[in-house]
PDB file of C-alpha atoms in Angstrom:
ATOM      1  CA  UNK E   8      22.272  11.356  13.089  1.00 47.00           C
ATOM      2  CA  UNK E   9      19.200  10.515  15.679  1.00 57.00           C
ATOM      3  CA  UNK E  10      17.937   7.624  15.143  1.00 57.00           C
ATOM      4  CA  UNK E  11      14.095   7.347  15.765  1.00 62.00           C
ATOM      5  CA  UNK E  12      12.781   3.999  17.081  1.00 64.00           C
ATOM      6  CA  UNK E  13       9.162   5.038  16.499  1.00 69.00           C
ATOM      7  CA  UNK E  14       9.829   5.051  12.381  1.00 67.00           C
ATOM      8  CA  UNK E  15      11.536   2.213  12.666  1.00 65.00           C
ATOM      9  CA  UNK E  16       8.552   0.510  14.437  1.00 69.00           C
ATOM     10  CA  UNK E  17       6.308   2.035  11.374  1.00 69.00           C
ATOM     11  CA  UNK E  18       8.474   1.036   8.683  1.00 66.00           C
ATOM     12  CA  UNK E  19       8.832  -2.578   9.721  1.00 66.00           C
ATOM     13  CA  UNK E  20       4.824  -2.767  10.151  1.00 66.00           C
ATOM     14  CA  UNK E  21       4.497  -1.763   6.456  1.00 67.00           C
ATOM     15  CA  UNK E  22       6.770  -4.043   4.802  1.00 68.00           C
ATOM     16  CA  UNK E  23       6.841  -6.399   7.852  1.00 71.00           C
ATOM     17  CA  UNK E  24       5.218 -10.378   7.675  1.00 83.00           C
ATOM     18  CA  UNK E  25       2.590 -11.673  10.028  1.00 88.00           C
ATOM     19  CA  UNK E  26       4.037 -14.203  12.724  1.00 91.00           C
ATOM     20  CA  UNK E  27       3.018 -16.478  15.286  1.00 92.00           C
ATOM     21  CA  UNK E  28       5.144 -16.606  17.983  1.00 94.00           C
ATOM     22  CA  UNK E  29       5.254 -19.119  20.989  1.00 93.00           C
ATOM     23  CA  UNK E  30       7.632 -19.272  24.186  1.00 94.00           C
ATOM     24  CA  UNK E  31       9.746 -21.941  24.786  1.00 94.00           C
ATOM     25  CA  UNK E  32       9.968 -23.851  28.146  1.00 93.00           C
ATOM     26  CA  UNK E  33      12.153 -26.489  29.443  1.00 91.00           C
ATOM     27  CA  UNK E  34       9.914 -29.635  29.778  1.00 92.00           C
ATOM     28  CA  UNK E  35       9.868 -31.280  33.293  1.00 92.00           C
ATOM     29  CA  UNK E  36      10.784 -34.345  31.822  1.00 92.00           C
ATOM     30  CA  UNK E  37      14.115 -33.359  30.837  1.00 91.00           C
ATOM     31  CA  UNK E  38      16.667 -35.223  33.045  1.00 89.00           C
ATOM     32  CA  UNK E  39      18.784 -32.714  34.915  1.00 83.00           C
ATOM     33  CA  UNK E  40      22.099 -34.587  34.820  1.00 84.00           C
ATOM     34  CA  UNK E  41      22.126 -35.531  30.752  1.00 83.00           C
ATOM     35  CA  UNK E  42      19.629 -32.827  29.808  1.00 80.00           C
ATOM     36  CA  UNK E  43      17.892 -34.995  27.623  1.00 86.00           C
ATOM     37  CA  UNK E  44      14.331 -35.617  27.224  1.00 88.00           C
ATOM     38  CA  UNK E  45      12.362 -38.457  27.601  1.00 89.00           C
ATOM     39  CA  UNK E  46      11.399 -40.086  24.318  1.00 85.00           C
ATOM     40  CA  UNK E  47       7.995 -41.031  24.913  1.00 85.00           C
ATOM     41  CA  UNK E  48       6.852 -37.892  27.042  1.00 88.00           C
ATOM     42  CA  UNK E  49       3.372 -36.917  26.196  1.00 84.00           C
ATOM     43  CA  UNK E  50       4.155 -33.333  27.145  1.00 85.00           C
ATOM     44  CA  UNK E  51       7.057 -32.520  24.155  1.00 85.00           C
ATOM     45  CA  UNK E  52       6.568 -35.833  22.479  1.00 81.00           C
ATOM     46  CA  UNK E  53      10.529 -35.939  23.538  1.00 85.00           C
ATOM     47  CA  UNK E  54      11.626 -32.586  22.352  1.00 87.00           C
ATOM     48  CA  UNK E  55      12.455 -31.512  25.819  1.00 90.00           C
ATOM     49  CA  UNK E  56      10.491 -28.184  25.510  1.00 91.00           C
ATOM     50  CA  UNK E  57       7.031 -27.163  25.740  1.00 91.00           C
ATOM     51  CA  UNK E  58       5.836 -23.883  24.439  1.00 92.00           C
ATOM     52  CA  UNK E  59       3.069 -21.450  25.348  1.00 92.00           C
ATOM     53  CA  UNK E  60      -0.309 -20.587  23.362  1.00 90.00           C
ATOM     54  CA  UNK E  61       0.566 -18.477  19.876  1.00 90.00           C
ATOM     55  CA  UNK E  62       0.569 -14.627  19.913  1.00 93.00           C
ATOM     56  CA  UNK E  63       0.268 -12.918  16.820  1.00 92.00           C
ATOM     57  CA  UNK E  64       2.849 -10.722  15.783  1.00 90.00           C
ATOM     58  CA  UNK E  65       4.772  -8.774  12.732  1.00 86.00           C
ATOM     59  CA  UNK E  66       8.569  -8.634  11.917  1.00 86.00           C
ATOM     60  CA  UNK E  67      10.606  -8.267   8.637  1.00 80.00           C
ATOM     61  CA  UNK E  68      12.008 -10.770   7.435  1.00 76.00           C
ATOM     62  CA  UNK E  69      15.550  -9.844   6.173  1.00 71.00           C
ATOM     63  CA  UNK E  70      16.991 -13.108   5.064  1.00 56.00           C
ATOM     64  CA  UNK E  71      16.180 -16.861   3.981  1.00 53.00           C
ATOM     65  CA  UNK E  72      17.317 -19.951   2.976  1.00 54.00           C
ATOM     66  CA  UNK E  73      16.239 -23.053   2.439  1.00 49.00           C
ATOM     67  CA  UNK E  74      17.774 -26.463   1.359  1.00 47.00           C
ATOM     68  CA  UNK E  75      15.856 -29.866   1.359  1.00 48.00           C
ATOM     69  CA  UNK E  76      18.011 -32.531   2.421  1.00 46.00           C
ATOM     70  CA  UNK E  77      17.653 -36.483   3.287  1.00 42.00           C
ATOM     71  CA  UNK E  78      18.205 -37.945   6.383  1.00 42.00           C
ATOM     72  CA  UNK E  79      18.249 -41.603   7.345  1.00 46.00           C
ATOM     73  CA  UNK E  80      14.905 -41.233   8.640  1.00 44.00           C
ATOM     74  CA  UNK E  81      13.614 -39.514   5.326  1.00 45.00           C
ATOM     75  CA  UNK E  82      13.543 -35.751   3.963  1.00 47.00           C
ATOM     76  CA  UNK E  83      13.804 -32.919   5.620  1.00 45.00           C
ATOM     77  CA  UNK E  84      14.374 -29.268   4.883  1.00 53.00           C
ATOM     78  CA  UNK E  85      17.652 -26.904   6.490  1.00 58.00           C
ATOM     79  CA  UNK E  86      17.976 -23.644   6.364  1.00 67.00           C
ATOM     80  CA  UNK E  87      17.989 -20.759   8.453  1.00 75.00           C
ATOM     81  CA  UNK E  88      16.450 -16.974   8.181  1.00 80.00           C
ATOM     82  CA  UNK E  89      16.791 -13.694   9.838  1.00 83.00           C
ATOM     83  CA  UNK E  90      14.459 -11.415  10.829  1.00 86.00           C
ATOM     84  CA  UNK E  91      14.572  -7.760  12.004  1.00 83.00           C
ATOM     85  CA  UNK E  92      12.111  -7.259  15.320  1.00 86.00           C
ATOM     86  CA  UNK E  93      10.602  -3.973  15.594  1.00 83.00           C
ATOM     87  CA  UNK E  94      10.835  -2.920  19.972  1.00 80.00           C
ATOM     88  CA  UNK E  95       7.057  -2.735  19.929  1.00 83.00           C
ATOM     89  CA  UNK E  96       6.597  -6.631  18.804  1.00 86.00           C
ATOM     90  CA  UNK E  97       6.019  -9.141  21.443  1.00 89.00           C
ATOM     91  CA  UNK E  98       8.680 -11.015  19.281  1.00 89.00           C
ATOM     92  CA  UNK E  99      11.283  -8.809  20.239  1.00 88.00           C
ATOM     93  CA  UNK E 100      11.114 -10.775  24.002  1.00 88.00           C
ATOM     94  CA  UNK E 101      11.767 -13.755  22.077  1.00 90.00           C
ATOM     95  CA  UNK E 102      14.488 -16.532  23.491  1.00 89.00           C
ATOM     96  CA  UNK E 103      16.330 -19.366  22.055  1.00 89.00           C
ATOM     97  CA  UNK E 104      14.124 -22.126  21.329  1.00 91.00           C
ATOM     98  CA  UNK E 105      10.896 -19.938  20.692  1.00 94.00           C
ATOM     99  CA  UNK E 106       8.758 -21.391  18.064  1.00 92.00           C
ATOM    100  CA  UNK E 107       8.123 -18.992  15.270  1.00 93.00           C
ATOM    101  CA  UNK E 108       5.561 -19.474  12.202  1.00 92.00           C
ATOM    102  CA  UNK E 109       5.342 -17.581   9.418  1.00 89.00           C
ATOM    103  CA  UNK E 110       1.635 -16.638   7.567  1.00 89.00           C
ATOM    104  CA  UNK E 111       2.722 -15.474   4.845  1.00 86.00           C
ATOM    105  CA  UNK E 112       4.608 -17.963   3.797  1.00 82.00           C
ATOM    106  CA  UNK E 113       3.319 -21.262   2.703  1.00 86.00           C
ATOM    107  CA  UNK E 114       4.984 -24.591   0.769  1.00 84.00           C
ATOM    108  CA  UNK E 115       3.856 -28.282   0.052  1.00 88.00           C
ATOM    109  CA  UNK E 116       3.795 -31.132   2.048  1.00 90.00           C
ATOM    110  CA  UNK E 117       3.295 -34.868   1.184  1.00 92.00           C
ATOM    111  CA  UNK E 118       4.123 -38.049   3.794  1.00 91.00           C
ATOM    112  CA  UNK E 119       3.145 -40.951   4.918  1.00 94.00           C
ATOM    113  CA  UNK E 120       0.446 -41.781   8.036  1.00 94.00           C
ATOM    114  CA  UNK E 121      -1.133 -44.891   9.249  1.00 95.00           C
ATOM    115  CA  UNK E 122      -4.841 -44.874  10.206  1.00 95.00           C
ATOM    116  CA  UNK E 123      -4.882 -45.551  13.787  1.00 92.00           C
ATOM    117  CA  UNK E 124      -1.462 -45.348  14.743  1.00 89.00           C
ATOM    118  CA  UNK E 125       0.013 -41.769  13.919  1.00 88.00           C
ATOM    119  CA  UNK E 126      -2.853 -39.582  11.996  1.00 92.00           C
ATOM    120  CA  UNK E 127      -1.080 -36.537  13.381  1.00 90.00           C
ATOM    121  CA  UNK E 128       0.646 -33.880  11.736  1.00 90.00           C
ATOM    122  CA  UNK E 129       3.952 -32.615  13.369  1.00 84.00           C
ATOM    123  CA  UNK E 130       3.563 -29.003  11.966  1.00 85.00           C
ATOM    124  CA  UNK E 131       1.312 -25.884  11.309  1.00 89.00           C
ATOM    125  CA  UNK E 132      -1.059 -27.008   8.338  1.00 92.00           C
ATOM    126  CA  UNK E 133      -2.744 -24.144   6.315  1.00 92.00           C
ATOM    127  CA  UNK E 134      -4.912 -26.952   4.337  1.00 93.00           C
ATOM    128  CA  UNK E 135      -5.309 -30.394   3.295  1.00 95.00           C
ATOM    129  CA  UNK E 136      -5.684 -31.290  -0.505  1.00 95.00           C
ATOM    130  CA  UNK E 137      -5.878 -35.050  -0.607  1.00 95.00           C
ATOM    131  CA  UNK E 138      -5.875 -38.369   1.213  1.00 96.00           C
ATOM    132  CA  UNK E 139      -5.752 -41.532  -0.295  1.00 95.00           C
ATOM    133  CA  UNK E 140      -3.689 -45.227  -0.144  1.00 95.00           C
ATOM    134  CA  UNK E 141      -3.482 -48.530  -2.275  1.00 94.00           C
ATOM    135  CA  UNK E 142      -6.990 -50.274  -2.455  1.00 90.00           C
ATOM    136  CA  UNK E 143      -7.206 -54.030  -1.509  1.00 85.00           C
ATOM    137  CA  UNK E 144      -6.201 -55.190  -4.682  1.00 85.00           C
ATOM    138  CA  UNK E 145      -2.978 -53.802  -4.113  1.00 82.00           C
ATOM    139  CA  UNK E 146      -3.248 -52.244  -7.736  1.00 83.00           C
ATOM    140  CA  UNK E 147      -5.490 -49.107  -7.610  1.00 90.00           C
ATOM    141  CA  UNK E 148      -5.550 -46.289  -5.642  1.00 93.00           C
ATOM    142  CA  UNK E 149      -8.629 -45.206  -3.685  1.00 94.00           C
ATOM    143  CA  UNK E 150      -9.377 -41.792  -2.686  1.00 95.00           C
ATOM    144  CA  UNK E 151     -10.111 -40.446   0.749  1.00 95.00           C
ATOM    145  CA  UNK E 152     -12.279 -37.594   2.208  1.00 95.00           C
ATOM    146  CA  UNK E 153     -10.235 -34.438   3.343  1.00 95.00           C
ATOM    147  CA  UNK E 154      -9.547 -34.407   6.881  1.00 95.00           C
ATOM    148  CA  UNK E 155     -10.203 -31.659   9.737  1.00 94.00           C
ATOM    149  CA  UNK E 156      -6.595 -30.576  11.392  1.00 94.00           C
ATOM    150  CA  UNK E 157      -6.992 -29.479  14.711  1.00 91.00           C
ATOM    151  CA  UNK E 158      -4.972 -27.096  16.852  1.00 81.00           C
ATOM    152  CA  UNK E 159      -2.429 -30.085  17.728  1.00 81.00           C
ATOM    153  CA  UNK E 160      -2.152 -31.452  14.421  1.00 88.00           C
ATOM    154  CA  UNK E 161      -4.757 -34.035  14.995  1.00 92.00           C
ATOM    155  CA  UNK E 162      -6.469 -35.361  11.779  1.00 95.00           C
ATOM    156  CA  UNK E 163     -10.663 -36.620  11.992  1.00 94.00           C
ATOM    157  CA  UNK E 164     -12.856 -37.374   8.953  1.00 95.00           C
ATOM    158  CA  UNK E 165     -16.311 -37.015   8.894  1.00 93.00           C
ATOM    159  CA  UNK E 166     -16.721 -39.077   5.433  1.00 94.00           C
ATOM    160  CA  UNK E 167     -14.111 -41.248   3.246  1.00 94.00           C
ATOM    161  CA  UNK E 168     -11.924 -42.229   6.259  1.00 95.00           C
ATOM    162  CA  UNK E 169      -9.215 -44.207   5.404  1.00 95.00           C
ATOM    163  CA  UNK E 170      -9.423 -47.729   7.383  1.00 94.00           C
ATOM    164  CA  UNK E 171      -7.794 -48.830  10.322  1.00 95.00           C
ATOM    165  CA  UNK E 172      -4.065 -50.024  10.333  1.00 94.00           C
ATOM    166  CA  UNK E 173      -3.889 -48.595   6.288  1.00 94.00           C
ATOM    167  CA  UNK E 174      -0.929 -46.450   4.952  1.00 95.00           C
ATOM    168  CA  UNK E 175      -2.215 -43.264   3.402  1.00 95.00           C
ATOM    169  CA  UNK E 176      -0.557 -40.365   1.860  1.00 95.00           C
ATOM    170  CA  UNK E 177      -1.653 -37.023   2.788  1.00 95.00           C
ATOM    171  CA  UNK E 178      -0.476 -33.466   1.137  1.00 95.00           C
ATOM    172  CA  UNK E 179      -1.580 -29.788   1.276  1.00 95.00           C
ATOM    173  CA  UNK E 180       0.008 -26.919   2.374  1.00 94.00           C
ATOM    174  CA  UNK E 181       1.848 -25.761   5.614  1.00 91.00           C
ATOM    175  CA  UNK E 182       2.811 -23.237   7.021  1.00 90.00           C
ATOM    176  CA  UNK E 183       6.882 -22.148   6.990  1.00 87.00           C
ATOM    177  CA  UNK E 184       7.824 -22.655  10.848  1.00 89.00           C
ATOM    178  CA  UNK E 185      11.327 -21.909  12.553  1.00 89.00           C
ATOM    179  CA  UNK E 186      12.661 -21.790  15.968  1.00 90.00           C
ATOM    180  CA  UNK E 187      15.022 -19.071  17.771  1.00 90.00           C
ATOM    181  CA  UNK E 188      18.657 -20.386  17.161  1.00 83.00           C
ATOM    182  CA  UNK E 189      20.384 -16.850  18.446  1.00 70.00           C
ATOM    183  CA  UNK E 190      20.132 -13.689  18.828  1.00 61.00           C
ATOM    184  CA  UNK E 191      22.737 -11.693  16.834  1.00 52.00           C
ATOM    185  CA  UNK E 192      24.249  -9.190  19.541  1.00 51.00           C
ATOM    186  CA  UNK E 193      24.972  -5.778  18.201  1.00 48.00           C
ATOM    187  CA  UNK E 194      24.658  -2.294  19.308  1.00 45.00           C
ATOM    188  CA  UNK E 195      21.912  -0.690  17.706  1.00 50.00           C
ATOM    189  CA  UNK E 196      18.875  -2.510  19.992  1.00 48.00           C
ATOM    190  CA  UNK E 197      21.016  -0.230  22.407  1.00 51.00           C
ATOM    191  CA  UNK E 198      21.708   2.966  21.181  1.00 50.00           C
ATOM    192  CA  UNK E 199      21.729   5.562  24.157  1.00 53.00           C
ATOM    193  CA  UNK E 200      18.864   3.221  25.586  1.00 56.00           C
ATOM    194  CA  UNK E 201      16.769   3.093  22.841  1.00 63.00           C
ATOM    195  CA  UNK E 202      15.317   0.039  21.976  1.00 68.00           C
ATOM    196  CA  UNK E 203      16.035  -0.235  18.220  1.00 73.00           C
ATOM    197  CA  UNK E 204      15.337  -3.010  16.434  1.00 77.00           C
ATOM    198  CA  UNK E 205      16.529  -6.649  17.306  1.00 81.00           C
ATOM    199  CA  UNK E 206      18.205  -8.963  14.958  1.00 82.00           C
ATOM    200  CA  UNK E 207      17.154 -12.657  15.835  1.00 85.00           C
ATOM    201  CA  UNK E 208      18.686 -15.422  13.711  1.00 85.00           C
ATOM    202  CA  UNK E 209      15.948 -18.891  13.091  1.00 87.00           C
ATOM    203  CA  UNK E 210      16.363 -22.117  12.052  1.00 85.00           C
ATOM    204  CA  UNK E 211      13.651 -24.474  10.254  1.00 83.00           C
ATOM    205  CA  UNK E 212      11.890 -26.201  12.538  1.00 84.00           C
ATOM    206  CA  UNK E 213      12.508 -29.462  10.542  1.00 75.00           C
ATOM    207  CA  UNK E 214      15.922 -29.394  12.215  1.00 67.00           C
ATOM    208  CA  UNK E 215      14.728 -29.194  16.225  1.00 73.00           C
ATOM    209  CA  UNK E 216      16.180 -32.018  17.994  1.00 62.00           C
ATOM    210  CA  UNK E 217      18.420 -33.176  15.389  1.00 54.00           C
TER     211      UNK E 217
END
């Protein structure tokens, strides 16, 4: 049997999912006799890695799952996936640690922010539904405007801003995001020097650091 990289490549960009992938660097804050990363670095926010602009890319997506799970510092959701990399996707250059995010897949958010202190979201938002927090009569709820997210997860209002120092809640919809946890070695993204595709094993991104 000869296998034939170039269907492979046009079968998995049929059926494939839409990605965002982003290398992973080692942060220069990362002490080089622990390896561990300064907590308060405003480069990696003390992840110990940095990672480069998005590229847009597709890949199928062979295998998920997902389990929420509490922590002692509050929910958070394990799980890890598989996809199948086509040789003609930027993804299939992809290292441990890469950040990938998938746009086809989407599921709800809902925490906790104080004005002022931390309105920033710590992953890739597809939209917003609703703001609001506990009115000054501590019985009644009062609603806010609907924020813009920037690029960084950054939140601004242009009306119904909640005030300084408050608790809100905010909720919507993100984006499904992993990072590279290994690549599953095998044979067949080396099959008499073809570059087949690559198997690459990720992790939610919930989990990085932990």
């Amino acid at each position: 049997m000869e296998f034939n990289a170039g269907w492979f490549n046009d079968h998995l960009a049929s059926i494939g999912q839409d990605f965002l992938w982003r290398k992973a660097s080692m942060c220069p804050c990362v002490n080089s006799n622990s390896g561990a990363a300064k907590h308060n670095c405003p480069l990696c926010n003390g992840k110990g890695r940095i990672w480069n602009d998005p590229v847009k890319t597709t890949a199928g997506m062979a295998s998920e799952k997902v389990l929420r799970q509490w922590a002692q510092f509050g929910r958070f959701e394990s799980g890890d996936a598989v996809l199948s990399v086509p040789e003609n996707s930027p993804l299939y250059e992809a290292g441990q640690f890469d950040r990938v995010t998938m746009l086809n897949a989407t599921d709800q958010f809902s925490l906790v922010l104080i004005r002022g202190q931390n309105d920033k979201i710590n992953f890739p938002v597809q939209k917003v539904n609703r703001v609001y927090w506990i009115g000054s009569n501590g019985s009644s709820l009062v609603e806010g405007g609907v924020p813009i997210v920037d690029s960084n997860g950054q939140l601004s209002w242009f009306t119904g801003t909640p005030p300084i120092g408050t608790q809100y809640s905010v909720s919507g919809t993100r984006f499904s995001e992993y990072f590279v946890w290994d690549d599953m070695q095998g044979d067949r993204n080396h099959h008499y020097g073809s570059r087949l595709p690559r198997k690459l094993v990720v992790r939610r991104f919930d989990l990085f650091g932990r």
